[in-house]
Coordinates of C-alpha atoms in Angstrom, one line a residue:
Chain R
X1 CA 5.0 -42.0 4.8
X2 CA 4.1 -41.7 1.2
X3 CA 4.4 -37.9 -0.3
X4 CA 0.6 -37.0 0.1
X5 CA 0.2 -38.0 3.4
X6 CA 3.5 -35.4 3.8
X7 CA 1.5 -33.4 1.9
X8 CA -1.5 -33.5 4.2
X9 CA 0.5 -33.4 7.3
X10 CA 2.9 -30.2 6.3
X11 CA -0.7 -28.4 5.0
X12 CA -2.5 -29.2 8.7
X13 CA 1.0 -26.9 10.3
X14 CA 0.9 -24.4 7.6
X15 CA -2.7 -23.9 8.2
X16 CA -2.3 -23.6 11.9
X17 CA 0.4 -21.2 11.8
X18 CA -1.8 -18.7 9.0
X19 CA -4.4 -19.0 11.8
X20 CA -2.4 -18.1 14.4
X21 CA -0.2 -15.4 12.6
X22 CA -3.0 -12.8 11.3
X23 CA -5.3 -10.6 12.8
X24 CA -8.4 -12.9 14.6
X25 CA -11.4 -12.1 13.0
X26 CA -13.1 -10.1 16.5
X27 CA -10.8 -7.1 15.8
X28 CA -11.8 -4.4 14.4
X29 CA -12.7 -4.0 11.3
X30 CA -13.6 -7.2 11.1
X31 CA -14.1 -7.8 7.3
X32 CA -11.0 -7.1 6.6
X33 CA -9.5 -10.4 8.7
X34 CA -13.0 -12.2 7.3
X35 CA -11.9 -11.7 3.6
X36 CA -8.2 -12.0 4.2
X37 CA -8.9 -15.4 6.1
X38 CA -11.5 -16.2 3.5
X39 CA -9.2 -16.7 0.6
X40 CA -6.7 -18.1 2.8
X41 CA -8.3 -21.0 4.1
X42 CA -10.0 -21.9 0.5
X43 CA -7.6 -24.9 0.1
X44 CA -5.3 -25.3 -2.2
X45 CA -2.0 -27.2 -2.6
X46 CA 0.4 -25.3 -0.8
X47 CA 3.0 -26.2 -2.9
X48 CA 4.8 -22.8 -2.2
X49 CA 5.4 -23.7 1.8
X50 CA 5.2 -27.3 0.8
X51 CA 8.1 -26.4 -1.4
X52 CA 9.8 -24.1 1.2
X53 CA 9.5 -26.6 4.3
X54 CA 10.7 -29.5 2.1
X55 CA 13.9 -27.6 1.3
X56 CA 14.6 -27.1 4.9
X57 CA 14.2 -31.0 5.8
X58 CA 16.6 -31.9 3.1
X59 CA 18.9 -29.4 4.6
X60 CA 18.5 -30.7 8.1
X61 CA 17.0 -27.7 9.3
X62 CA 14.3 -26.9 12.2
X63 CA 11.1 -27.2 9.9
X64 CA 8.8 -25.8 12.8
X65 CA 10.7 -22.6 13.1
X66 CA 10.9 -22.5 9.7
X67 CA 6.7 -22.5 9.6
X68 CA 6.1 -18.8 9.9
X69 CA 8.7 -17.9 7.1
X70 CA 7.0 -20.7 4.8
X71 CA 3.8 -19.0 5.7
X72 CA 4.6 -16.2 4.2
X73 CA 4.6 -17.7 0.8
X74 CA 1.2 -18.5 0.9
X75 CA 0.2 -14.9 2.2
X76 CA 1.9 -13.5 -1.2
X77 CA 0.0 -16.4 -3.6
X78 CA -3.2 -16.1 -1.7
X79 CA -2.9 -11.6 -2.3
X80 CA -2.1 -12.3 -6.0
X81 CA -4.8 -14.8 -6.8
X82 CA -7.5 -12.0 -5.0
X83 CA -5.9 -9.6 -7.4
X84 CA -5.8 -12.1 -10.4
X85 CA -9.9 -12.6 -10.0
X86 CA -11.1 -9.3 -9.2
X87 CA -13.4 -7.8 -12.2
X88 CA -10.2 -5.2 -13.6
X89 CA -8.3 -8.5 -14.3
X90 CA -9.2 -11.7 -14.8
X91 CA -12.9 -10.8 -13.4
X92 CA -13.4 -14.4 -12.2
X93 CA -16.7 -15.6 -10.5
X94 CA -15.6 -19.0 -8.9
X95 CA -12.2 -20.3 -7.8
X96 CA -11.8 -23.7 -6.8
X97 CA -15.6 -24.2 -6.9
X98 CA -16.1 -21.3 -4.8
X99 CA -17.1 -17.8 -5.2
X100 CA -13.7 -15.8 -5.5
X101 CA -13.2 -12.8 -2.9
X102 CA -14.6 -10.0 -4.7
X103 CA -17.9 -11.8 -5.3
X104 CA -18.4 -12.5 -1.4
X105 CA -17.2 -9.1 -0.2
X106 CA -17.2 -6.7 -2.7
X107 CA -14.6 -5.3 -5.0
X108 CA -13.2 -2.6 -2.4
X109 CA -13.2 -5.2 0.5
X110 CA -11.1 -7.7 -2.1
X111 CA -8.8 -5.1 -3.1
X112 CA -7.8 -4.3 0.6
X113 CA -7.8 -8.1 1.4
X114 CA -4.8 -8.6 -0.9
X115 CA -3.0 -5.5 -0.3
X116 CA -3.1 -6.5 3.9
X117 CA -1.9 -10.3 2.7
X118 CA 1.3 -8.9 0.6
X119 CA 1.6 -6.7 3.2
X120 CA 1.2 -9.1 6.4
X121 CA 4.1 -11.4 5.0
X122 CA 6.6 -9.0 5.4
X123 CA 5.7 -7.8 9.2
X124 CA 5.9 -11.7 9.9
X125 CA 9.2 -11.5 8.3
X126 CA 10.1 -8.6 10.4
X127 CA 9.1 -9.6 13.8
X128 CA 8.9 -13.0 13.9
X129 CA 11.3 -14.9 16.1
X130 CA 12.7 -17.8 14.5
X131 CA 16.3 -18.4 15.8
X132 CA 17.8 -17.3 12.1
X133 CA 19.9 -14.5 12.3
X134 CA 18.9 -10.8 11.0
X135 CA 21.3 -11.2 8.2
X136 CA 19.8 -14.2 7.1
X137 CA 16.2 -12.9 7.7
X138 CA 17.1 -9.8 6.0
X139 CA 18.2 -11.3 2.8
X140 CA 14.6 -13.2 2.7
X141 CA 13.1 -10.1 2.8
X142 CA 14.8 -9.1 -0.2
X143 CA 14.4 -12.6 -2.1
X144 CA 10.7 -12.7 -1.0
X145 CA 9.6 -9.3 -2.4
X146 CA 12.4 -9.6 -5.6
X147 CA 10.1 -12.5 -6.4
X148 CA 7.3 -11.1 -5.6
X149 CA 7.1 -7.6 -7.0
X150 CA 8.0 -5.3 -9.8
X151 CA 11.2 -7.6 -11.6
X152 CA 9.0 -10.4 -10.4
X153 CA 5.7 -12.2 -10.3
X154 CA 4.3 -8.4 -11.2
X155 CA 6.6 -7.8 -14.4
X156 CA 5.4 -11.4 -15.3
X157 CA 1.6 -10.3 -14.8
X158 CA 1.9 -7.1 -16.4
X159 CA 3.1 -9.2 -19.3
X160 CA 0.8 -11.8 -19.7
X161 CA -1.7 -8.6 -19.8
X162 CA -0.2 -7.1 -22.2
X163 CA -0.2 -10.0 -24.7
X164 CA -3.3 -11.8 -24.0
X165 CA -5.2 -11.8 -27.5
X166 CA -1.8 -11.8 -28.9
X167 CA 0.6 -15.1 -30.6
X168 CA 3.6 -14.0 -28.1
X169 CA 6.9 -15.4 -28.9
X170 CA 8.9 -18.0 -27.6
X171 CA 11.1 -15.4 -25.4
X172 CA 8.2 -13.8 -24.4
X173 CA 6.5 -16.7 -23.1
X174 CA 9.4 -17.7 -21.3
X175 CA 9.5 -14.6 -19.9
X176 CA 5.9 -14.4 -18.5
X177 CA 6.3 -18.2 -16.8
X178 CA 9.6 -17.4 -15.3
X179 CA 8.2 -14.7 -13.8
X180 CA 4.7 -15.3 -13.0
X181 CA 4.4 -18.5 -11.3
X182 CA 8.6 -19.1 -11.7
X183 CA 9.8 -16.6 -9.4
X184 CA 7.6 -17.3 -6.6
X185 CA 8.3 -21.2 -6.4
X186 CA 12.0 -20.7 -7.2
X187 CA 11.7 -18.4 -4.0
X188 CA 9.8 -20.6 -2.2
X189 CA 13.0 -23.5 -2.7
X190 CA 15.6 -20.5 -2.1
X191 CA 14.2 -18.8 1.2
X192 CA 14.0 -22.4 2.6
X193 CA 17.5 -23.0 1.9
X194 CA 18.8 -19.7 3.2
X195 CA 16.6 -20.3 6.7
X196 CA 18.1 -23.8 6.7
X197 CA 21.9 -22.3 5.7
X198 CA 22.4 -23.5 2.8
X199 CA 26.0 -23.3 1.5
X200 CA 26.4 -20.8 -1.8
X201 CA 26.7 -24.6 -3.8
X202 CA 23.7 -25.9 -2.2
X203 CA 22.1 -22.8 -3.1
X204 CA 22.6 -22.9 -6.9
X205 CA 21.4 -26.5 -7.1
X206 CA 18.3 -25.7 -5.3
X207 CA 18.1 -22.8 -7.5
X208 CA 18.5 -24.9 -10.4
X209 CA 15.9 -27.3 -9.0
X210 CA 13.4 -25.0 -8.4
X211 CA 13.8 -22.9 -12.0
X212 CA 13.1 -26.5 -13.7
X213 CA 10.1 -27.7 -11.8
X214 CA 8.7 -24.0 -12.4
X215 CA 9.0 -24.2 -15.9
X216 CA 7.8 -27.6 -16.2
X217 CA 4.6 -27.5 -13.8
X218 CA 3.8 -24.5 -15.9
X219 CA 4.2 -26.5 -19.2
X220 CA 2.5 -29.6 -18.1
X221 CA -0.4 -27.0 -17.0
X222 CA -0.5 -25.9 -20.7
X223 CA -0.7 -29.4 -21.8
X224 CA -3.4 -30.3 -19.3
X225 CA -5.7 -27.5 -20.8
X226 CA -4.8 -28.8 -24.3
X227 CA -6.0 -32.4 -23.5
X228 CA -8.6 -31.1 -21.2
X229 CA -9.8 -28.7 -24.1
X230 CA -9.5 -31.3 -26.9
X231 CA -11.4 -34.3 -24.6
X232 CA -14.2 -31.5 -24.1
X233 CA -14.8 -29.9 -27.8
X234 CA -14.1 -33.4 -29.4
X235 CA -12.1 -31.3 -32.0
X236 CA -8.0 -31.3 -33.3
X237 CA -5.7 -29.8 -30.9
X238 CA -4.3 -27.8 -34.5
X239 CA -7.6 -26.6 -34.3
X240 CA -7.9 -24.7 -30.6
X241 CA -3.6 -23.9 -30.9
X242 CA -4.4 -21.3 -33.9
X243 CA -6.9 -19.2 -31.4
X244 CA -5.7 -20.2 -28.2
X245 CA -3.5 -17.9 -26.5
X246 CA 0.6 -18.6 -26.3
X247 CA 1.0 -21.7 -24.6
X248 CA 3.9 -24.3 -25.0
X249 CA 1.6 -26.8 -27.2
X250 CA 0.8 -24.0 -29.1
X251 CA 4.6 -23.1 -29.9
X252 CA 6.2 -26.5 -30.2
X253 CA 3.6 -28.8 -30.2
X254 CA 2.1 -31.3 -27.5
X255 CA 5.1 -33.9 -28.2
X256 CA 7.7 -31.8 -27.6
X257 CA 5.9 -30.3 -25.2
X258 CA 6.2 -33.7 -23.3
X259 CA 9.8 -34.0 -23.8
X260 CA 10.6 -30.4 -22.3
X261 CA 8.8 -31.5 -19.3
X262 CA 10.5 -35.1 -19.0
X263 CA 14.0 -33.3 -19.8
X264 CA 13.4 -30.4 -17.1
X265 CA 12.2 -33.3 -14.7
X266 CA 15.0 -34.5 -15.2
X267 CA 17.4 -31.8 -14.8
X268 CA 15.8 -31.2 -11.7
X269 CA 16.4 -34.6 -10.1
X270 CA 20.1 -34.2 -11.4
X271 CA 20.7 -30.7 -9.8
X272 CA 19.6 -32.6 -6.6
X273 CA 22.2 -35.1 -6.8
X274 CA 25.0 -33.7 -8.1
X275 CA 24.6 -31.5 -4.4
X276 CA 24.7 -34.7 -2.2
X277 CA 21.5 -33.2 -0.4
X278 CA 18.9 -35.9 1.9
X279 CA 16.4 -34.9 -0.7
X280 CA 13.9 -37.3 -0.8
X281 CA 11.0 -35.1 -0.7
X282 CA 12.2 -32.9 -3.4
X283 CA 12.8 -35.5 -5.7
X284 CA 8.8 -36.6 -5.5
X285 CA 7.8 -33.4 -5.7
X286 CA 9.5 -33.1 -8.8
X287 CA 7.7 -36.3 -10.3
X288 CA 4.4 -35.6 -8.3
X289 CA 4.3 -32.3 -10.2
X290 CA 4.2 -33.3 -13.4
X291 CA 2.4 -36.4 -13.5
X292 CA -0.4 -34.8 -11.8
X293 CA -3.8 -34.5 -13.9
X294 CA -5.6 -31.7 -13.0
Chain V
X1 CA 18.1 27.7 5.2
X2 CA 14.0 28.4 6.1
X3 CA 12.0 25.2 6.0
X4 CA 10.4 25.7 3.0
X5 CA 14.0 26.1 1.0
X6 CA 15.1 23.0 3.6
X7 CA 11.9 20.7 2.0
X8 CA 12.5 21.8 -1.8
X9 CA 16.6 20.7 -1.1
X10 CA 15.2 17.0 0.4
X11 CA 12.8 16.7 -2.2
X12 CA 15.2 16.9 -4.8
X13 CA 17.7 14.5 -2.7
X14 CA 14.4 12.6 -2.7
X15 CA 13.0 12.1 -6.0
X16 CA 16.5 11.5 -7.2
X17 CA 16.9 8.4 -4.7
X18 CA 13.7 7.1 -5.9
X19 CA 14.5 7.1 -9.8
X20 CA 17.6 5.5 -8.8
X21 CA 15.4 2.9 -6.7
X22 CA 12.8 2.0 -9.5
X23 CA 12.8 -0.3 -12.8
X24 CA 14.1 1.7 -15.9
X25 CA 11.1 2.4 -18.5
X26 CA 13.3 0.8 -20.8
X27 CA 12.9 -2.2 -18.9
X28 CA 10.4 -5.1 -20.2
X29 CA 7.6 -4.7 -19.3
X30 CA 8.2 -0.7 -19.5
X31 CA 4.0 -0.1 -19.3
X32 CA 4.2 -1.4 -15.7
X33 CA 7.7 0.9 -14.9
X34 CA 5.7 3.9 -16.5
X35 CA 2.8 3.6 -14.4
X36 CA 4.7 3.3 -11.0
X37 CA 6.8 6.8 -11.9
X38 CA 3.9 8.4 -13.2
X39 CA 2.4 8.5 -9.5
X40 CA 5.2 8.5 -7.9
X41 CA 6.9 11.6 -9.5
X42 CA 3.3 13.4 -9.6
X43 CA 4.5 16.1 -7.1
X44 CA 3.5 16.4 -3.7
X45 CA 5.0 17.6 0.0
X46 CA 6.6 14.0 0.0
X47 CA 5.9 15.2 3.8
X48 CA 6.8 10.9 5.0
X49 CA 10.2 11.2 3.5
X50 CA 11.0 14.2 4.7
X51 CA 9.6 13.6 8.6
X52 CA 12.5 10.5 8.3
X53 CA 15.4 12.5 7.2
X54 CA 14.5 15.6 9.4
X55 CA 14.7 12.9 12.2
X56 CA 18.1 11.5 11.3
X57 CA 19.2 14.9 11.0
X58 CA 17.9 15.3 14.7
X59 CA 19.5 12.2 16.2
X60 CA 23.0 13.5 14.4
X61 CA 22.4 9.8 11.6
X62 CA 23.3 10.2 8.2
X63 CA 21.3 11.6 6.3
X64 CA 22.6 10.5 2.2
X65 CA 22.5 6.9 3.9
X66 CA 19.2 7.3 5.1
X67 CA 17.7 8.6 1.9
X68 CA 16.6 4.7 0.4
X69 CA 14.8 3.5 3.5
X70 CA 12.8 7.3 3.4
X71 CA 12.3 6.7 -0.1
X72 CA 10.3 3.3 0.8
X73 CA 7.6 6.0 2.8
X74 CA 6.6 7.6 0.1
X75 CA 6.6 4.2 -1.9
X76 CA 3.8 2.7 0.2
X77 CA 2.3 6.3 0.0
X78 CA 2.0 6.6 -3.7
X79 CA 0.7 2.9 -3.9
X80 CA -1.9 4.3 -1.3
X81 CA -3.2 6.5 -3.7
X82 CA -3.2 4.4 -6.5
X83 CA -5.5 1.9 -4.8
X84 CA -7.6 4.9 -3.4
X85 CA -8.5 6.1 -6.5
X86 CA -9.5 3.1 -8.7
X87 CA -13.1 3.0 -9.4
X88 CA -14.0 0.0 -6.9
X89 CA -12.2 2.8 -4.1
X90 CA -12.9 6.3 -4.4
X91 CA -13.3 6.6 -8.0
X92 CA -11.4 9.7 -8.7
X93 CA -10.4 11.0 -12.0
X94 CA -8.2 13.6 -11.0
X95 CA -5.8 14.1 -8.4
X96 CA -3.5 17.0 -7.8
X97 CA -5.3 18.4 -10.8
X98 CA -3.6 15.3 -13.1
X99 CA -5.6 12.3 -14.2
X100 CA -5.0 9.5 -11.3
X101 CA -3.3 6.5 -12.7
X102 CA -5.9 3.9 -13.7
X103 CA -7.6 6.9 -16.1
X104 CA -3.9 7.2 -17.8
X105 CA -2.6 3.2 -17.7
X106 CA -6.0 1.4 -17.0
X107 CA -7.4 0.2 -14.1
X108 CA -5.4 -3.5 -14.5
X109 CA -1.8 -1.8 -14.6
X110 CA -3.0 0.6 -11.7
X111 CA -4.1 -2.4 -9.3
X112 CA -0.6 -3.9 -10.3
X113 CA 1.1 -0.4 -10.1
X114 CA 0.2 -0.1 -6.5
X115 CA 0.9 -3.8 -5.8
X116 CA 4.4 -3.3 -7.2
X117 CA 5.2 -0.4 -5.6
X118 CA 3.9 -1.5 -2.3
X119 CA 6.1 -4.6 -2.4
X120 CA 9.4 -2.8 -4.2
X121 CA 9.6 -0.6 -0.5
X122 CA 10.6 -4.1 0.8
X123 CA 13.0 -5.1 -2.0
X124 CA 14.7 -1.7 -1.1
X125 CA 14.7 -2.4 2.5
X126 CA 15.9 -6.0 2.5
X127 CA 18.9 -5.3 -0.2
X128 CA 20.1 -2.0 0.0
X129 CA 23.3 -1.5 1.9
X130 CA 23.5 1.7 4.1
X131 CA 25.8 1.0 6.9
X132 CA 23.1 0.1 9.7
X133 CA 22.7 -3.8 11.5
X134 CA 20.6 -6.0 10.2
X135 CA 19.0 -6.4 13.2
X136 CA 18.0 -2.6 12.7
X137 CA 16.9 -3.1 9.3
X138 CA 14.9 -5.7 10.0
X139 CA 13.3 -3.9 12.7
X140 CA 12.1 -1.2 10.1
X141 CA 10.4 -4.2 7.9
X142 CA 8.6 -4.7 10.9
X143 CA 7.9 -1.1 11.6
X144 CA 6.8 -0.3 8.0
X145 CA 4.8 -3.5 7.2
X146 CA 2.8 -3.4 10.8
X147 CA 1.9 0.6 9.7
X148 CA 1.0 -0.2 6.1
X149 CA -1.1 -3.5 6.7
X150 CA -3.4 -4.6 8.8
X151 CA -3.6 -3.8 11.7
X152 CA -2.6 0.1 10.2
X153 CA -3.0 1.5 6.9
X154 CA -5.6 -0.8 5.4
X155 CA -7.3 -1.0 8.4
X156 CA -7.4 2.6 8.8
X157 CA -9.0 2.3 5.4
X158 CA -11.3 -0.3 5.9
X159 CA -13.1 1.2 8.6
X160 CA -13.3 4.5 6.8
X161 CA -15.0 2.5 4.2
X162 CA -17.6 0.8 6.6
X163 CA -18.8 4.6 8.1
X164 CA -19.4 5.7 4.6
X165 CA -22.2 8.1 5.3
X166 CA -22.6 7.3 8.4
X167 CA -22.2 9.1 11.4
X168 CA -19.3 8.0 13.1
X169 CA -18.8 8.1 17.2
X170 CA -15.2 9.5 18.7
X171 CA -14.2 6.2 18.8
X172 CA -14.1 5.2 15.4
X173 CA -13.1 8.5 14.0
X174 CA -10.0 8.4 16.3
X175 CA -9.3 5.0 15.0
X176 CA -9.8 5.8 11.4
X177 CA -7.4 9.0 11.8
X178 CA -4.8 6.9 13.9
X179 CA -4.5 4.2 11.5
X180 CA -5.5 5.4 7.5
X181 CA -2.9 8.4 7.8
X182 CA -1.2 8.4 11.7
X183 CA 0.0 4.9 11.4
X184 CA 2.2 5.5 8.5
X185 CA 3.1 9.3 10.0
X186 CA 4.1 7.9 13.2
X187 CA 6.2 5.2 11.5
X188 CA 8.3 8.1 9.3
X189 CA 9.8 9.3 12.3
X190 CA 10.1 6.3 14.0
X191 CA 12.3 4.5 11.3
X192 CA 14.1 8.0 11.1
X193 CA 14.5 7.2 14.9
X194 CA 15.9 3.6 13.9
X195 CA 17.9 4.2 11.2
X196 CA 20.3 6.9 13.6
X197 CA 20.3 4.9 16.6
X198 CA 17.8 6.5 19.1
X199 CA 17.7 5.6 22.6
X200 CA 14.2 3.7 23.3
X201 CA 13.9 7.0 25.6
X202 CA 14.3 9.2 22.4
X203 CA 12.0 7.0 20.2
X204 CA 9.3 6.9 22.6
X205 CA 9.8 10.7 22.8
X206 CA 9.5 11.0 19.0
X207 CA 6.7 8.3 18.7
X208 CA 4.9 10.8 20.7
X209 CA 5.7 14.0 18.7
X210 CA 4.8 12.0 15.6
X211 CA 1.3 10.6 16.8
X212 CA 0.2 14.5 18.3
X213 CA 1.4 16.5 14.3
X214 CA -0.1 13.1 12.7
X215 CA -3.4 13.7 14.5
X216 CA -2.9 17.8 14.1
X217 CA -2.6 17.3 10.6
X218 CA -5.8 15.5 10.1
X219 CA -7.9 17.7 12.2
X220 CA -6.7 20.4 10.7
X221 CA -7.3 19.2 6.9
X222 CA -11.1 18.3 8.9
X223 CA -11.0 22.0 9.5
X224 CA -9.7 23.1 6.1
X225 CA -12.7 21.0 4.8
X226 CA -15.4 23.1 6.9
X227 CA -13.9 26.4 6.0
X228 CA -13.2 25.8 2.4
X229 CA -17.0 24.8 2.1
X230 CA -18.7 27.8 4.4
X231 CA -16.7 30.4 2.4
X232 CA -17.6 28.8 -1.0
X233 CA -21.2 27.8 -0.2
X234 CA -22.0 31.2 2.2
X235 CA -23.7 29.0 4.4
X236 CA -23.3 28.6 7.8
X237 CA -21.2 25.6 8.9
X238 CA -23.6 23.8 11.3
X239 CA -26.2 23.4 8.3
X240 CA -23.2 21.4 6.6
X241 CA -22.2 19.6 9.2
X242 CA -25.3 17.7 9.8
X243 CA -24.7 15.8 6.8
X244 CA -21.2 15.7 6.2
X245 CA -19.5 12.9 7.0
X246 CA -17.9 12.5 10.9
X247 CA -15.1 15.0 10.9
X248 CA -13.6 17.0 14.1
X249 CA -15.3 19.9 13.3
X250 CA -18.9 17.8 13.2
X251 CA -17.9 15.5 16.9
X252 CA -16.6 18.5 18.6
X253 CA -17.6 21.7 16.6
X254 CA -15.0 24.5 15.0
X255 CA -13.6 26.4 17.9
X256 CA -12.8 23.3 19.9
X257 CA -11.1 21.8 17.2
X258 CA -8.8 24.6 16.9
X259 CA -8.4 24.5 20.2
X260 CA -6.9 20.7 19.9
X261 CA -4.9 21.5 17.0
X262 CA -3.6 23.7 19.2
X263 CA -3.2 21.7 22.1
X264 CA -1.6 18.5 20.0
X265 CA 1.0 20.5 18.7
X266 CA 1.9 21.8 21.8
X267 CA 2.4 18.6 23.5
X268 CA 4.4 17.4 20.4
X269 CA 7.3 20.3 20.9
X270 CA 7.0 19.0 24.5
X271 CA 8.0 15.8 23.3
X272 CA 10.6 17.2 21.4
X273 CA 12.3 19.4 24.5
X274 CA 12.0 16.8 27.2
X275 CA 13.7 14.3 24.6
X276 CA 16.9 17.0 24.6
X277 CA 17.0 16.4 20.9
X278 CA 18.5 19.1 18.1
X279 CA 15.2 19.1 16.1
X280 CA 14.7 22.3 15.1
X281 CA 13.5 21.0 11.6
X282 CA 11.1 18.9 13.7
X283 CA 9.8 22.1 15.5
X284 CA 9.2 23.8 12.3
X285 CA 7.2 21.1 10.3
X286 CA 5.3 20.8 13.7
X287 CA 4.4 24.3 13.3
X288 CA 4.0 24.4 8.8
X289 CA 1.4 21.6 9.3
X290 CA -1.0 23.3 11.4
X291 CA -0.3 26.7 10.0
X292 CA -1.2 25.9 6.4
X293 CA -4.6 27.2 4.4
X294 CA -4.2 24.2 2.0

């Protein structure tokens, strides 16, 4: 099977398991399951269960028990993209074509959408039955809402706020992608190996693994709104980079830009093999991530 | 020790424990650190927190080791509040006579404020190390997350949202009361209940004290509501009450109101005695929440 019908196949179980894990839409008060379901079921990638089920079948593990937990990535994404959009932040009309949460149910309804989704993942993670042990389940509580919240994908929000307008530096920028898209996927790789038991070695790789696709889906995103932007003003890239917010073009160029990417790929595949982990998936993620155009 | 010196002594233990808990402001990004402690060091009963630790107390648990997972109550309260009073909410401007958070940090590092919090009560929970099973940890998560989300807080808060100015039947006020401020109530004494080790015999017994004072508590701040407003307007209260919103006092009129004030916390000392427990502290804030004119 070739890595997007994987793809397809892993999203059809991950869908069926968010169905069957919240509230149905009947119970009261029903908007509340109508908007949370709403943004759920938009579409998307799924590359943070994707990510998190793929780690458990290198690892050997049970990827069907392993559904709910991975599940619970997507419930944490799908709160902070209706956060993201709504008219304080971002104030975003359309996502993915669509009119974004707020704009179909009203600021209040959106609000309380996203505060039940971040919420929802961790009752899954506290009652589900999965055959891990409470240790283990425990300990993806903590990595889950680590990655999630304040010293997380928060503290990486709050600080792409606070310097948007602004030229940030290069450790500022690196702080803002490790944080606000890096510590969710790096948790997505990490609570799939700890549900799949993982030895502390395995662990780091993964780790590793995960911290340089982050970093390098991030940058290649940068590059693709460089390209995009410069194919649809028909002017220099110099020109945009001297207004356009802090993006890796902007501080190192588009060539070297290119290089981190191929370099991080690369150290990516390497942390992979120097763990002697059945991998396969991982390893086109990896390259499927970055040679993606859009 | 009389209650009130008993709550200023765990308030102290209390707000302690939670600086300990939080992000330094020194901490990049600090504006995000200093938004969280400016709500949640704003004053208040910090009546959740307590209800935990008076319970441990009850069941003989430890009460220094308990102090982190009560600190996660009044976590999830403050970020409560936060959310409440953003302008897409209830709009305030002021609360406890302070500017609310989003007219002080801006609505943005509010919305992420309350996020962060909200999700930190987890970190807390699925890291700290206080000498309990992980199985019983875990089955706090469960218990906190099922009260907060939902099918409990937010739910509780959506449907007080739909019956805006409307006039709500029993039905929906009890479910409003039950879920915007008894689910997370009920669950304060419940993970109290946990946390020491009660018999399920014991934790139905104080699931049932917790559910009558949650309810008590509401009716009587319902009551408060009617009172304060006759006195101040020197009108009589059935003129208001036809177009305030539902409230006990409007379903069922003043006197029996007061009579199931009564009647609640009557059947939650019940609960207490039949359960053989050592909760005198229980008794008392059984008594202080009924009994106060503010």
């Amino acid at each position: 099977m070739d890595l997007k019908s994987y793809i397809v196949e892993l999203n059809a179980k991950i869908e069926s398991t968010l169905d069957k894990l919240l509230p149905p839409k009947t119970q009261y008060p029903g908007m509340l399951y109508d908007s949370m379901r709403y943004s759920l079921f938009a579409g998307g990638k799924r590359l943070r269960p994707v990510l998190t089920l793929a780690t458990v079948e290198a690892l050997g593990g049970n990827l069907e028990a392993a559904l709910p937990v991975a599940a619970t990535l997507e419930m944490i994404h799908t709160y902070s993209l209706i956060h993201d959009d709504l008219p304080c932040m971002d104030d975003d009309d359309l996502r993915r074509g669509q009119p974004t949460n707020h704009k179909v149910y009203g600021e209040a309804t959106a609000l309380l959408a996203g505060d039940a989704l971040l919420t929802h993942a961790f009752q899954v993670l506290g009652t589900v039955q999965t055959g891990i042990t409470s240790d283990i389940m425990l300990r993806i509580v903590g990595e889950l809402a680590k990655a999630a919240g304040a010293v997380g994908m928060v503290a990486g929000q709050m600080a792409d706020m606070e310097n948007e307008g602004k030229q940030a530096n290069a450790e500022t920028l690196a702080f803002i992608h490790a944080n606000k898209t890096g510590a969710l996927l790096t948790a997505s790789v990490r609570i799939g190996a700890l549900f799949a038991g993982a030895s502390e070695e395995q662990l780091q790789a993964l780790t590793t693994y995960a911290q340089r696709i982050g970093l390098a889906f991030q940058i290649q995103d940068d590059i693709l709104d460089v390209v995009g932007e410069t194919a649809k003003l028909g002017k220099a890239v110099g020109a945009d980079a001297a207004h356009a917010k802090s993006t890796y073009p902007v501080l190192y160029g588009l060539e070297e830009s290119r290089d981190m990417v191929r370099r991080l790929t690369d150290e990516a595949h390497q942390a992979l093999q120097a763990s002697d982990l059945a991998a396969v998936r991982l390893h086109e993620i990896a390259d499927w991530l970055v040679s993606r155009d859009n």
